XYZ file of N, CA and C in Angstrom:
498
model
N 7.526 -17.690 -56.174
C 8.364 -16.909 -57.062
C 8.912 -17.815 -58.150
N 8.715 -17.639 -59.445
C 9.246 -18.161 -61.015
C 9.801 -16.987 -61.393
N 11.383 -17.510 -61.413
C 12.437 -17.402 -62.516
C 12.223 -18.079 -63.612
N 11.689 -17.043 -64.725
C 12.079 -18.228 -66.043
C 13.222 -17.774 -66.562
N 13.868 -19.568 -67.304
C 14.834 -18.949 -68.095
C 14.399 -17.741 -69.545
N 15.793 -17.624 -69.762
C 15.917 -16.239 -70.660
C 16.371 -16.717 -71.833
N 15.342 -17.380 -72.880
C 15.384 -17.598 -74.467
C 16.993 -16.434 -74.891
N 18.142 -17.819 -75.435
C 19.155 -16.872 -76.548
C 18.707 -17.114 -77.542
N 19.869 -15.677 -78.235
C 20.075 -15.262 -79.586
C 19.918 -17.063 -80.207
N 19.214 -16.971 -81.519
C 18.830 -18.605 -82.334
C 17.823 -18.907 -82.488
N 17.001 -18.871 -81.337
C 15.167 -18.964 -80.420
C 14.280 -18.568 -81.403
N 13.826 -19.447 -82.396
C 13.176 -18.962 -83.240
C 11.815 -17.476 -82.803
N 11.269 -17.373 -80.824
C 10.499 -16.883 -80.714
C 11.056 -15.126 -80.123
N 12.269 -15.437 -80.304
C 13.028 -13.656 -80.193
C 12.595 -13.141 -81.576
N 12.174 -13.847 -83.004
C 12.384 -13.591 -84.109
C 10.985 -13.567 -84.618
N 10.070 -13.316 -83.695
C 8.620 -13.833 -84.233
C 7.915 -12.841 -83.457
N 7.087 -12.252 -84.029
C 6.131 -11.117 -83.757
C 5.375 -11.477 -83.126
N 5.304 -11.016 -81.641
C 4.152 -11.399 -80.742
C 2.693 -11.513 -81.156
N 2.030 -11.812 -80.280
C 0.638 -11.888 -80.685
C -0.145 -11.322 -79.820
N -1.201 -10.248 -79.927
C -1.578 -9.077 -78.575
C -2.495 -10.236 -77.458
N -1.960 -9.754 -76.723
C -2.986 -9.986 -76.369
C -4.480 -10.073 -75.460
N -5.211 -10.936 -75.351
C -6.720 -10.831 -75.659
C -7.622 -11.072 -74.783
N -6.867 -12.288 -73.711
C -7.524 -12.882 -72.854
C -7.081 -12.188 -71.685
N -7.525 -11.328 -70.420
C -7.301 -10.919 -68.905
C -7.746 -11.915 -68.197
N -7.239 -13.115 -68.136
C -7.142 -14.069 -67.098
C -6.479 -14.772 -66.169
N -6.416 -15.953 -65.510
C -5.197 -16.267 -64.473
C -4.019 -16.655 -65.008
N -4.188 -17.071 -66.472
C -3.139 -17.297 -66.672
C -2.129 -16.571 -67.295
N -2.760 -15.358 -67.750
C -2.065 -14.069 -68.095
C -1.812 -13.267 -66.718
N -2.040 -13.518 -65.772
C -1.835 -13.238 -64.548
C -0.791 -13.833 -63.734
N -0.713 -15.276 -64.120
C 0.817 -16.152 -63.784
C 2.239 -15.320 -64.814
N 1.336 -15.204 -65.737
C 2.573 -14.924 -66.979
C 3.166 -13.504 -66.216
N 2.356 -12.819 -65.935
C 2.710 -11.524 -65.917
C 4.086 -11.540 -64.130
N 3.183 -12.166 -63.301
C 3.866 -13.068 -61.792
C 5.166 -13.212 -62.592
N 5.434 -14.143 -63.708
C 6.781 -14.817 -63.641
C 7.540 -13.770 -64.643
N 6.910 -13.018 -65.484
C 7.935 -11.507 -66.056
C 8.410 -10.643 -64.802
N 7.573 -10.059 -63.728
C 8.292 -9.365 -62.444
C 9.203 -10.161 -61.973
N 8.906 -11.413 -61.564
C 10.064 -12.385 -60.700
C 11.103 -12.412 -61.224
N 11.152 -12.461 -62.734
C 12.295 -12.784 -63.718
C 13.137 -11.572 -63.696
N 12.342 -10.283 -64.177
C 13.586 -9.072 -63.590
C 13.682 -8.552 -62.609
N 13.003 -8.959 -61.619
C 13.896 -8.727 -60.336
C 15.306 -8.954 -59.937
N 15.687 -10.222 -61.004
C 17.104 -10.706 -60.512
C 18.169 -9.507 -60.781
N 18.917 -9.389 -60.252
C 20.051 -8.367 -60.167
C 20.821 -8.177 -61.436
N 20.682 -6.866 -61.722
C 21.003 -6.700 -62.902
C 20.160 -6.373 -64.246
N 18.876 -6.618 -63.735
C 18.303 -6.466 -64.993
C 17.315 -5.658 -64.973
N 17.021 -5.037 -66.284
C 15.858 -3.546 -66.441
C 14.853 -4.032 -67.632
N 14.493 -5.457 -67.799
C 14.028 -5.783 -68.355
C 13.348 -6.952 -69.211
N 12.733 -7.705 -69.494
C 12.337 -8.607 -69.867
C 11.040 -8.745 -70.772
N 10.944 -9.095 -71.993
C 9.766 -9.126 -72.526
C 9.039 -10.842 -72.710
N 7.567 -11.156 -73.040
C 7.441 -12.463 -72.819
C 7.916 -13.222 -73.752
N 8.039 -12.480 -75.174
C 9.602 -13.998 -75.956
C 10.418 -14.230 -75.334
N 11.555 -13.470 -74.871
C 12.115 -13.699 -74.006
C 12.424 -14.970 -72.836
N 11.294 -15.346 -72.223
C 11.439 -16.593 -71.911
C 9.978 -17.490 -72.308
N 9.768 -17.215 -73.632
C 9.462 -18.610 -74.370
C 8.102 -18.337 -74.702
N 7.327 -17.252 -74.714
C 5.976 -16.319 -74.728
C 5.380 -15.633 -75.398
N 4.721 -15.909 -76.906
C 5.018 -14.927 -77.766
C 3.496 -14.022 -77.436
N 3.519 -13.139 -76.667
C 2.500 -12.932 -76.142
C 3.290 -11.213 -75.982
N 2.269 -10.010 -76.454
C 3.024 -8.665 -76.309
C 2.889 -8.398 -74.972
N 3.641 -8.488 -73.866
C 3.912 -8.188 -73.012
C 5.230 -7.706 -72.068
N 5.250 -7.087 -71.405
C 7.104 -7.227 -70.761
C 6.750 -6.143 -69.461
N 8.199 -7.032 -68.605
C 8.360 -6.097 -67.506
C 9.640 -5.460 -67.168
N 9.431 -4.699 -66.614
C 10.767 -3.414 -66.189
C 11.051 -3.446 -64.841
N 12.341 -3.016 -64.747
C 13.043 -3.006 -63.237
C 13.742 -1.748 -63.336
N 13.352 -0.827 -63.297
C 14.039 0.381 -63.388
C 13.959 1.637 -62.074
N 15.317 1.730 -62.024
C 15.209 2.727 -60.277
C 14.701 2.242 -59.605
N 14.167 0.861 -59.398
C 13.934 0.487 -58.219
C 12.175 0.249 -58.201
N 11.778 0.250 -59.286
C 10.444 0.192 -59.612
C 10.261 -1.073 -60.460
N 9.228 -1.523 -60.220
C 8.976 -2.928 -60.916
C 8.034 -2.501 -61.669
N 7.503 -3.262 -63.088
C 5.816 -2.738 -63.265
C 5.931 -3.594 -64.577
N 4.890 -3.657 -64.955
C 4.490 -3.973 -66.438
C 3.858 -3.669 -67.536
N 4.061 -3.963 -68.352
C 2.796 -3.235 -69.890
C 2.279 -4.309 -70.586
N 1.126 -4.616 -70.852
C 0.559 -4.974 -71.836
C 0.034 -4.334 -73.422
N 0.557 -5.142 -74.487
C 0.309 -4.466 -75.711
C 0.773 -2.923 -76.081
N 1.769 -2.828 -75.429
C 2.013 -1.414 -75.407
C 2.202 -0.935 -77.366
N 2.110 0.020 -77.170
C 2.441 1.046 -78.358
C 2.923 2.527 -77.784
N 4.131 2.805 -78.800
C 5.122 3.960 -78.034
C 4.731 5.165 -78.873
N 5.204 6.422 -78.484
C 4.635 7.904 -79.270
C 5.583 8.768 -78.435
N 5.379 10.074 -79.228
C 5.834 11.331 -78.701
C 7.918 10.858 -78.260
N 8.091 10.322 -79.182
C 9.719 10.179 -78.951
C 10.507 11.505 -79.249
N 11.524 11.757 -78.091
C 11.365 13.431 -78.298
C 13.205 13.176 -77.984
N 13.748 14.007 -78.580
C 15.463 13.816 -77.857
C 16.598 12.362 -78.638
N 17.823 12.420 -78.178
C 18.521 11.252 -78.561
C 19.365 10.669 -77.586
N 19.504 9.052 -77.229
C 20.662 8.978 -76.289
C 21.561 8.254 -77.325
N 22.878 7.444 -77.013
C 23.525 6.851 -77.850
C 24.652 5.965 -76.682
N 23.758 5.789 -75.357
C 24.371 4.683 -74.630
C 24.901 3.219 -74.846
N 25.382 2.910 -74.173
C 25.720 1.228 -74.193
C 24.296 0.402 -74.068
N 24.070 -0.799 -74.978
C 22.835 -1.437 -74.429
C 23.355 -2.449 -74.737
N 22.279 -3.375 -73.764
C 22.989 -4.862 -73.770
C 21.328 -5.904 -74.220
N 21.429 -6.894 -73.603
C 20.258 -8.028 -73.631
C 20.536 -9.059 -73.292
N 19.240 -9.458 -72.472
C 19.583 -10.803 -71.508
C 19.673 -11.998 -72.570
N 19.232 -11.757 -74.280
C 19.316 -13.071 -74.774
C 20.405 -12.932 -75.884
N 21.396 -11.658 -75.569
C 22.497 -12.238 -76.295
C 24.027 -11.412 -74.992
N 24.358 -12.639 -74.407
C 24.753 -12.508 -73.107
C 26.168 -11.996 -73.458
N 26.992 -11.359 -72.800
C 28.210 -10.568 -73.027
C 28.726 -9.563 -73.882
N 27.468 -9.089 -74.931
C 27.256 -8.166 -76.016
C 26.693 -6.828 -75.283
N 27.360 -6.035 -75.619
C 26.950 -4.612 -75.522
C 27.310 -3.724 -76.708
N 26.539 -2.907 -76.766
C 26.982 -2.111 -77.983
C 26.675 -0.492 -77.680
N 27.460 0.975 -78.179
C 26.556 1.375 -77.881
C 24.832 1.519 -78.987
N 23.939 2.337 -78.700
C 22.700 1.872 -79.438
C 21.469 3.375 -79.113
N 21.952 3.845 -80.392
C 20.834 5.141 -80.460
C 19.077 4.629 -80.283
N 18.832 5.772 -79.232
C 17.254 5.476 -78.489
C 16.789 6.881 -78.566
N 15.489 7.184 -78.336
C 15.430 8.580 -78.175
C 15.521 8.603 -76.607
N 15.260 9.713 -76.272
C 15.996 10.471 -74.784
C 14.617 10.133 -73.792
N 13.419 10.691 -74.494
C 11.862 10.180 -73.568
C 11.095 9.688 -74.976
N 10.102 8.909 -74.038
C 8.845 8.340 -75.026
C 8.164 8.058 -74.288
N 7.067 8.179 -75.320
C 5.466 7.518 -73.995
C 5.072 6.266 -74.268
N 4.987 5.549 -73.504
C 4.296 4.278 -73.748
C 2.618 4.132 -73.071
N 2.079 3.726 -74.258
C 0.226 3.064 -73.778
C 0.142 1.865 -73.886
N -0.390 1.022 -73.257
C -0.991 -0.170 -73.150
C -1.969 -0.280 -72.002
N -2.069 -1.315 -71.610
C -2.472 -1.907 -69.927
C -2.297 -2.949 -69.141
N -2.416 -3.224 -68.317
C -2.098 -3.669 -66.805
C -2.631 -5.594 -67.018
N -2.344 -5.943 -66.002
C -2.819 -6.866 -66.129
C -4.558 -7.925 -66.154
N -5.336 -6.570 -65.706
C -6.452 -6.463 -65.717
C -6.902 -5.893 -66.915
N -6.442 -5.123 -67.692
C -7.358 -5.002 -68.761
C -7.083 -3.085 -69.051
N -6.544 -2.752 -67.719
C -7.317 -1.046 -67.321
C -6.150 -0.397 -67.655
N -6.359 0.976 -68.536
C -5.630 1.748 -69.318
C -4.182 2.089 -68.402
N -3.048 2.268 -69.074
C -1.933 2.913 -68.049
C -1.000 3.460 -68.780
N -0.307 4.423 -69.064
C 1.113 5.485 -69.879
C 1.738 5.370 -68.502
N 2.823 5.319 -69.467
C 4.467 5.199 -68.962
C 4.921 6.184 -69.581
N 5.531 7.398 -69.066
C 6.007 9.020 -69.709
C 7.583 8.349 -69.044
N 8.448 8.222 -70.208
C 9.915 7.212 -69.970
C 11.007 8.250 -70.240
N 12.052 8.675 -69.784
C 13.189 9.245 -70.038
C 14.217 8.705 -69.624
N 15.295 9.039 -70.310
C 16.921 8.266 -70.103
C 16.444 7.021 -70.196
N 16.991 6.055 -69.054
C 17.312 4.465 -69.101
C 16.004 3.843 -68.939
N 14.701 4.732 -68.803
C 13.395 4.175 -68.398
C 13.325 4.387 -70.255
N 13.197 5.278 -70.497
C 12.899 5.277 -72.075
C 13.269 4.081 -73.037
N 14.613 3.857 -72.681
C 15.544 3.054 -73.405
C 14.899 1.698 -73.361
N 14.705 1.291 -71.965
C 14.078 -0.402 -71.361
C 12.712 -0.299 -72.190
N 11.821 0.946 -71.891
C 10.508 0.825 -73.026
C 10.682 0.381 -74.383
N 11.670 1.170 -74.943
C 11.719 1.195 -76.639
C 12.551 -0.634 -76.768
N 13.422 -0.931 -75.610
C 13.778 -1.863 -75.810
C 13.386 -3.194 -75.724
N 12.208 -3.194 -74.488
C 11.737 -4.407 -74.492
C 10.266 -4.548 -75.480
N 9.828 -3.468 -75.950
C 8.670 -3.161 -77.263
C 9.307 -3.632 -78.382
N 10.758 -3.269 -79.087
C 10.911 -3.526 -79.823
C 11.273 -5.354 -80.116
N 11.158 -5.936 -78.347
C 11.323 -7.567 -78.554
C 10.105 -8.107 -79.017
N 9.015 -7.063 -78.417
C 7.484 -7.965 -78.999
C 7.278 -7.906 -80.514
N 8.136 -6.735 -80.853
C 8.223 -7.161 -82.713
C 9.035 -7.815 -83.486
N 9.574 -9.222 -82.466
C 10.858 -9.759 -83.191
C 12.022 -8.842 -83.507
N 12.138 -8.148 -83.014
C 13.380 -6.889 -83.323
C 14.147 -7.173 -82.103
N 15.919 -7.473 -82.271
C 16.619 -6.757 -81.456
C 17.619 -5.738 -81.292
N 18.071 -5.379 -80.304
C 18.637 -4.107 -80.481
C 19.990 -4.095 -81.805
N 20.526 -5.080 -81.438
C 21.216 -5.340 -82.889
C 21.156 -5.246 -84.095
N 19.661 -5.230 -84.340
C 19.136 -5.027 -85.579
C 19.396 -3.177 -85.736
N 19.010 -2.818 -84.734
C 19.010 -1.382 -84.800
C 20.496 -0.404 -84.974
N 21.195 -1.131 -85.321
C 22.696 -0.684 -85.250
C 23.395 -0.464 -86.729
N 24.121 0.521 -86.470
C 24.291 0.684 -88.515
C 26.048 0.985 -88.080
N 26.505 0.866 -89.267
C 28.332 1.255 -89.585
C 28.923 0.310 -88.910
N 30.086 0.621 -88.611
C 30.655 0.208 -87.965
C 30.588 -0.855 -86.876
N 29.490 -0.021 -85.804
C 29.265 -0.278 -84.942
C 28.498 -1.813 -85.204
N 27.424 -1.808 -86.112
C 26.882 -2.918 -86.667
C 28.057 -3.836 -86.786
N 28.889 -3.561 -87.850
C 29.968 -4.899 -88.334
C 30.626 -5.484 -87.100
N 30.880 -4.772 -86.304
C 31.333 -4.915 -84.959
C 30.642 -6.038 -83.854
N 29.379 -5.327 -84.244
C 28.205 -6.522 -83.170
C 28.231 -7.686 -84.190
N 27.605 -7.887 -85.344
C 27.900 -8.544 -86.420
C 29.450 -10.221 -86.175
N 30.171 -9.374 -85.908
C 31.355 -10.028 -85.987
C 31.479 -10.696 -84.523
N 31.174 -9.779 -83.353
C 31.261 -10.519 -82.176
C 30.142 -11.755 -82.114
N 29.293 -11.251 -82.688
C 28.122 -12.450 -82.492
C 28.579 -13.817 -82.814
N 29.026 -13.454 -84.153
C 29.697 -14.630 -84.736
C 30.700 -15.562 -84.201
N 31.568 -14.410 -83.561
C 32.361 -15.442 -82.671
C 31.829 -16.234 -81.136
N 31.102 -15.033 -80.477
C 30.506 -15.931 -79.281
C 29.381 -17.081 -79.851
N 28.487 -17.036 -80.812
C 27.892 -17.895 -81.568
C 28.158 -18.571 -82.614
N 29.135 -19.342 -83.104
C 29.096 -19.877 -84.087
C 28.439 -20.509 -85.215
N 28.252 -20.334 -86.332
C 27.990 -21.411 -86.989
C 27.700 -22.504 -86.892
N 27.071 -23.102 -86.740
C 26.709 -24.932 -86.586
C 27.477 -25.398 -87.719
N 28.001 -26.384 -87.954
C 28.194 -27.221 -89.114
C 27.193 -28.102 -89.885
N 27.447 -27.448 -91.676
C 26.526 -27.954 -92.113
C 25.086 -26.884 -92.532
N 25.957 -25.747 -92.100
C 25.213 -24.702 -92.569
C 25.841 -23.579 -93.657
């Protein structure tokens, strides 16, 4: 069992557009081993492979009690709205809430290669749209407008500072 660590907010590879990918082999097979191990830990519904250090489109989910993964996914049929609290393992003590739609479908595949949809609603929806939108350098923060933005905006700033000299 590999725990990897969980790349923070700074990580130039949270900010960098995965790369699909291409190869179904052992070592996309370790990768995929250490994304389940990683959200298994308590607490979490999610993990994509920037995330801990991978720029590779992949990610795994821990949701209700179900483990699983997607490769290269691409999402469709977003139907509904939620406007819950969301958080992220790489910007730690931030929550915001963060408009998602309600269901979506996700396509990709497995770790072998072989086709699989994920039909996602509520907090399964949310972990899809959320850990997809890490393989495009996007985080949920980005997705936040008004208020609510200046808000995340401003906390960031304080739990992250500025370096000096910038």
């Amino acid at each position: 069992m590999t725990v990897r660590p969980i790349r923070i907010f700074g990580d130039a590879v949270l900010r960098t557009e995965a790369d699909p990918v291409t190869s179904f082999d052992a070592e996309l097979g370790a990768l995929i081993d250490d994304l389940e191990d990683t959200v298994r830990v308590p607490g979490r519904a999610g993990v994509a492979a920037p995330q801990i250090g991978v720029s590779l489109r992949a990610f795994s989910y821990n949701v209700g009690g179900v483990v699983g993964h997607m490769i290269n996914p691409v999402l469709s049929d977003f139907a509904g709205e939620q406007d819950d609290e969301e958080a992220c393992l790489s910007l730690p003590g931030l929550g915001f809430p963060t408009k998602r739609a309600m269901s979506v479908t996700a396509r990709g595949v497995d770790r072998h290669g072989e086709p699989i949809v994920i039909h996602g609603t509520g907090f399964l929806a949310r972990a899809l749209q959320h850990e997809t939108d890490h393989l495009a350098g996007t985080l949920y923060i980005d997705t936040l407008t008004g208020d609510i933005r200046r808000q995340a905006l401003r906390e960031l700033r304080r739990v992250r500072p500025t370096p000096p000299g910038r």
